[in-house]
Amino acid sequence: GENVEQHPSTLSVQEGDSAVIKCTYSDSASNYFPWYKQELGKGPQLIIDIRSNVGEKKDQRIAVTLNKTAKHFSLHITETQPEDSAVYFCAATDRLGADGLTFGKGTHLIIQP
Amino acid sequence: GAGVSQSPSNKVTEKGKDVELRCDPISGHTALYWYRQRLGQGLEFLIYFQGNSAPDKSGLPSDRFSAERTGESVSTLTIQRTQQEDSAVYLCASSSPGQGEAFFGQGTRLTVV
């Protein structure tokens, strides 16, 4: 089955700086890679996703890059703000839908004021 | 409904007791998932329902865990003879078939004492 590794487990950055979270996956058949943000006491919420037919996707301050050859994908957050503080999870699946998602262990992002 | 609803939000139970957790998915979502999230850990897949198909139970950790779903609506996760290691947040999510985004509820925090 799929195995997703996520690094780092904790990331502390100064407000305004960029943050990068990296994930690797094992199953070359995986073709859908979402990123979820989980705030304290809440369920995870999708913030951006990418399919295997593109290498990069951007939505305002958030971007995701995918390297299928190396089987890794990354989340980039620019101009970080205090409200970006949360736990971020990457995931991968070889299905069209959300079934079969394998999640990474999460990254606790801390934005220092 | 407006989102995925889970109840109760918190549950404290004595070791050895049975518990039942409830999930109301978003109306029209045929896919429903249960995940377990231990403190500071990632999301552990438990079970997946898709329409009238047989559920994917491959993630259930033991025969003490079971889940049911009535048609394409409410689901209940039952844990029998609870153990302290069952303490975790249990998250439910739903999605439309072929759609990548899974919408999560706020979770049920289960504490076994």
CSV table of N, CA, C and O in Angstrom, one decimal, chain A residues 32 34 36 38 41-46 49 51 87 89 95-101 103-106, chain B residues 33 35 37 40-43 45 48 56 91 95-107 109:
chain,number,residue,atom,x,y,z
A,32,TYR,N,-3.4,11.8,-7.0
A,32,TYR,CA,-4.1,13.0,-6.4
A,32,TYR,C,-3.5,13.3,-5.1
A,32,TYR,O,-3.3,12.3,-4.2
A,34,PRO,N,-3.8,16.0,-2.0
A,34,PRO,CA,-4.4,17.1,-1.3
A,34,PRO,C,-3.6,17.5,-0.1
A,34,PRO,O,-2.8,16.7,0.5
A,36,TYR,N,-4.3,19.4,3.7
A,36,TYR,CA,-5.3,19.8,4.6
A,36,TYR,C,-4.7,20.6,5.8
A,36,TYR,O,-3.6,20.4,6.2
A,38,GLN,N,-5.4,21.8,9.7
A,38,GLN,CA,-6.3,21.5,10.9
A,38,GLN,C,-6.0,22.5,12.0
A,38,GLN,O,-4.8,22.5,12.5
A,41,GLY,N,-8.9,22.0,17.7
A,41,GLY,CA,-10.2,21.6,18.0
A,41,GLY,C,-11.2,21.5,16.8
A,41,GLY,O,-12.4,21.3,17.0
A,42,LYS,N,-10.6,21.5,15.6
A,42,LYS,CA,-11.4,21.4,14.4
A,42,LYS,C,-11.0,20.3,13.5
A,42,LYS,O,-9.9,19.7,13.7
A,43,GLY,N,-11.8,19.9,12.6
A,43,GLY,CA,-11.5,18.9,11.7
A,43,GLY,C,-10.6,19.4,10.6
A,43,GLY,O,-10.6,20.6,10.3
A,44,PRO,N,-9.8,18.6,9.9
A,44,PRO,CA,-9.0,19.1,8.8
A,44,PRO,C,-9.8,19.7,7.7
A,44,PRO,O,-11.0,19.3,7.4
A,45,GLN,N,-9.3,20.7,7.0
A,45,GLN,CA,-10.0,21.4,5.9
A,45,GLN,C,-9.0,21.4,4.7
A,45,GLN,O,-7.9,21.9,4.8
A,46,LEU,N,-9.6,21.1,3.5
A,46,LEU,CA,-8.7,21.1,2.3
A,46,LEU,C,-8.3,22.6,2.0
A,46,LEU,O,-9.2,23.5,2.0
A,49,ASP,N,-5.0,21.3,-3.6
A,49,ASP,CA,-4.7,20.0,-4.1
A,49,ASP,C,-4.1,20.0,-5.5
A,49,ASP,O,-4.2,21.0,-6.2
A,51,ARG,N,-3.3,17.4,-9.0
A,51,ARG,CA,-3.3,16.1,-9.7
A,51,ARG,C,-2.0,15.8,-10.5
A,51,ARG,O,-1.3,16.8,-10.8
A,87,VAL,N,-1.9,22.7,12.1
A,87,VAL,CA,-1.2,21.5,11.7
A,87,VAL,C,-1.6,21.2,10.2
A,87,VAL,O,-2.8,21.3,9.9
A,89,PHE,N,-1.5,18.6,6.9
A,89,PHE,CA,-1.4,17.2,6.5
A,89,PHE,C,-1.3,17.1,5.0
A,89,PHE,O,-2.1,17.7,4.3
A,95,ARG,N,-6.8,7.1,-6.4
A,95,ARG,CA,-8.2,7.1,-6.9
A,95,ARG,C,-8.6,8.5,-7.4
A,95,ARG,O,-7.9,9.5,-7.0
A,96,LEU,N,-9.7,8.6,-8.1
A,96,LEU,CA,-10.1,9.9,-8.6
A,96,LEU,C,-10.7,10.6,-7.4
A,96,LEU,O,-10.7,11.9,-7.4
A,97,GLY,N,-11.3,9.9,-6.5
A,97,GLY,CA,-12.0,10.6,-5.4
A,97,GLY,C,-11.1,10.6,-4.1
A,97,GLY,O,-10.0,10.4,-4.2
A,98,ALA,N,-11.8,10.9,-3.0
A,98,ALA,CA,-11.1,11.0,-1.8
A,98,ALA,C,-10.8,9.7,-1.1
A,98,ALA,O,-10.1,9.6,-0.1
A,99,ASP,N,-11.4,8.6,-1.6
A,99,ASP,CA,-11.2,7.3,-1.0
A,99,ASP,C,-9.8,6.8,-1.2
A,99,ASP,O,-9.1,7.2,-2.2
A,100,GLY,N,-9.3,6.1,-0.3
A,100,GLY,CA,-7.9,5.6,-0.4
A,100,GLY,C,-6.9,6.6,0.0
A,100,GLY,O,-5.7,6.3,-0.3
A,101,LEU,N,-7.3,7.7,0.6
A,101,LEU,CA,-6.3,8.7,1.0
A,101,LEU,C,-5.4,8.1,2.1
A,101,LEU,O,-5.9,7.6,3.1
A,103,PHE,N,-2.6,9.6,4.6
A,103,PHE,CA,-2.1,10.9,5.2
A,103,PHE,C,-0.7,10.8,5.7
A,103,PHE,O,-0.3,9.8,6.3
A,104,GLY,N,0.0,11.9,5.6
A,104,GLY,CA,1.2,12.0,6.4
A,104,GLY,C,0.9,12.3,7.8
A,104,GLY,O,-0.2,12.5,8.2
A,105,LYS,N,2.0,12.3,8.7
A,105,LYS,CA,1.8,12.5,10.1
A,105,LYS,C,1.5,13.9,10.6
A,105,LYS,O,1.3,14.1,11.7
A,106,GLY,N,1.7,14.8,9.6
A,106,GLY,CA,1.4,16.2,10.0
A,106,GLY,C,2.6,17.1,10.3
A,106,GLY,O,3.6,16.6,10.8
B,33,TYR,N,-16.2,8.3,5.5
B,33,TYR,CA,-15.0,7.8,6.0
B,33,TYR,C,-14.9,8.0,7.5
B,33,TYR,O,-15.3,9.0,8.0
B,35,TYR,N,-11.9,8.1,10.5
B,35,TYR,CA,-10.4,8.2,10.8
B,35,TYR,C,-10.2,8.3,12.3
B,35,TYR,O,-11.1,8.8,13.0
B,37,GLN,N,-7.4,9.8,15.1
B,37,GLN,CA,-6.3,10.7,15.3
B,37,GLN,C,-5.9,10.7,16.7
B,37,GLN,O,-6.5,11.3,17.6
B,40,GLY,N,-1.4,14.3,18.7
B,40,GLY,CA,-0.1,14.7,18.1
B,40,GLY,C,0.2,13.8,16.9
B,40,GLY,O,1.3,13.9,16.3
B,41,GLN,N,-0.7,13.0,16.5
B,41,GLN,CA,-0.4,12.0,15.4
B,41,GLN,C,-1.2,12.4,14.1
B,41,GLN,O,-2.1,13.3,14.1
B,42,GLY,N,-1.0,11.7,13.0
B,42,GLY,CA,-1.7,11.9,11.8
B,42,GLY,C,-3.0,11.2,11.8
B,42,GLY,O,-3.5,10.7,12.8
B,43,LEU,N,-3.6,11.1,10.6
B,43,LEU,CA,-4.9,10.5,10.5
B,43,LEU,C,-4.8,9.0,10.1
B,43,LEU,O,-4.2,8.7,9.1
B,45,PHE,N,-6.7,5.8,8.9
B,45,PHE,CA,-7.9,5.3,8.2
B,45,PHE,C,-8.5,4.1,8.9
B,45,PHE,O,-7.8,3.2,9.3
B,48,TYR,N,-14.4,2.8,5.3
B,48,TYR,CA,-14.9,3.6,4.2
B,48,TYR,C,-16.2,3.0,3.6
B,48,TYR,O,-16.2,1.8,3.3
B,56,ASP,N,-15.2,-0.8,3.0
B,56,ASP,CA,-13.8,-1.2,3.1
B,56,ASP,C,-13.4,-1.1,4.6
B,56,ASP,O,-13.3,0.0,5.1
B,91,LEU,N,-12.6,11.1,13.7
B,91,LEU,CA,-13.0,12.0,12.7
B,91,LEU,C,-13.8,11.3,11.6
B,91,LEU,O,-13.5,10.2,11.2
B,95,SER,N,-17.6,12.7,1.1
B,95,SER,CA,-17.3,13.3,-0.2
B,95,SER,C,-18.2,12.8,-1.3
B,95,SER,O,-18.9,11.8,-1.1
B,96,SER,N,-18.3,13.5,-2.4
B,96,SER,CA,-19.0,13.1,-3.6
B,96,SER,C,-18.2,12.1,-4.4
B,96,SER,O,-16.9,12.3,-4.4
B,97,PRO,N,-18.8,11.2,-5.0
B,97,PRO,CA,-18.0,10.2,-5.8
B,97,PRO,C,-17.2,10.9,-6.9
B,97,PRO,O,-17.7,11.8,-7.6
B,98,GLY,N,-15.9,10.5,-7.0
B,98,GLY,CA,-15.1,11.1,-8.1
B,98,GLY,C,-14.6,12.5,-7.7
B,98,GLY,O,-13.8,13.1,-8.5
B,99,GLN,N,-15.0,13.0,-6.6
B,99,GLN,CA,-14.5,14.3,-6.2
B,99,GLN,C,-13.4,14.2,-5.2
B,99,GLN,O,-13.5,13.3,-4.2
B,100,GLY,N,-12.3,14.9,-5.3
B,100,GLY,CA,-11.2,14.7,-4.5
B,100,GLY,C,-11.3,15.2,-3.0
B,100,GLY,O,-10.7,14.6,-2.1
B,101,GLU,N,-12.1,16.2,-2.8
B,101,GLU,CA,-12.2,16.8,-1.5
B,101,GLU,C,-13.0,16.0,-0.5
B,101,GLU,O,-14.2,15.7,-0.8
B,102,ALA,N,-12.4,15.7,0.6
B,102,ALA,CA,-13.1,15.1,1.7
B,102,ALA,C,-13.4,16.2,2.7
B,102,ALA,O,-12.6,17.0,3.1
B,103,PHE,N,-14.7,16.3,3.1
B,103,PHE,CA,-15.1,17.3,4.1
B,103,PHE,C,-15.2,16.6,5.5
B,103,PHE,O,-15.9,15.6,5.6
B,104,PHE,N,-14.5,17.2,6.4
B,104,PHE,CA,-14.4,16.6,7.7
B,104,PHE,C,-15.3,17.2,8.7
B,104,PHE,O,-15.6,18.4,8.7
B,105,GLY,N,-15.8,16.4,9.7
B,105,GLY,CA,-16.5,16.9,10.8
B,105,GLY,C,-15.5,17.4,11.9
B,105,GLY,O,-14.3,17.3,11.7
B,106,GLN,N,-16.0,17.9,13.0
B,106,GLN,CA,-15.1,18.5,14.0
B,106,GLN,C,-14.5,17.4,14.9
B,106,GLN,O,-13.6,17.6,15.7
B,107,GLY,N,-15.0,16.1,14.7
B,107,GLY,CA,-14.5,15.0,15.5
B,107,GLY,C,-15.2,14.8,16.8
B,107,GLY,O,-15.8,15.7,17.4
B,109,ARG,N,-14.0,13.6,20.6
B,109,ARG,CA,-12.8,13.3,21.4
B,109,ARG,C,-13.2,12.2,22.4
B,109,ARG,O,-14.0,12.5,23.3
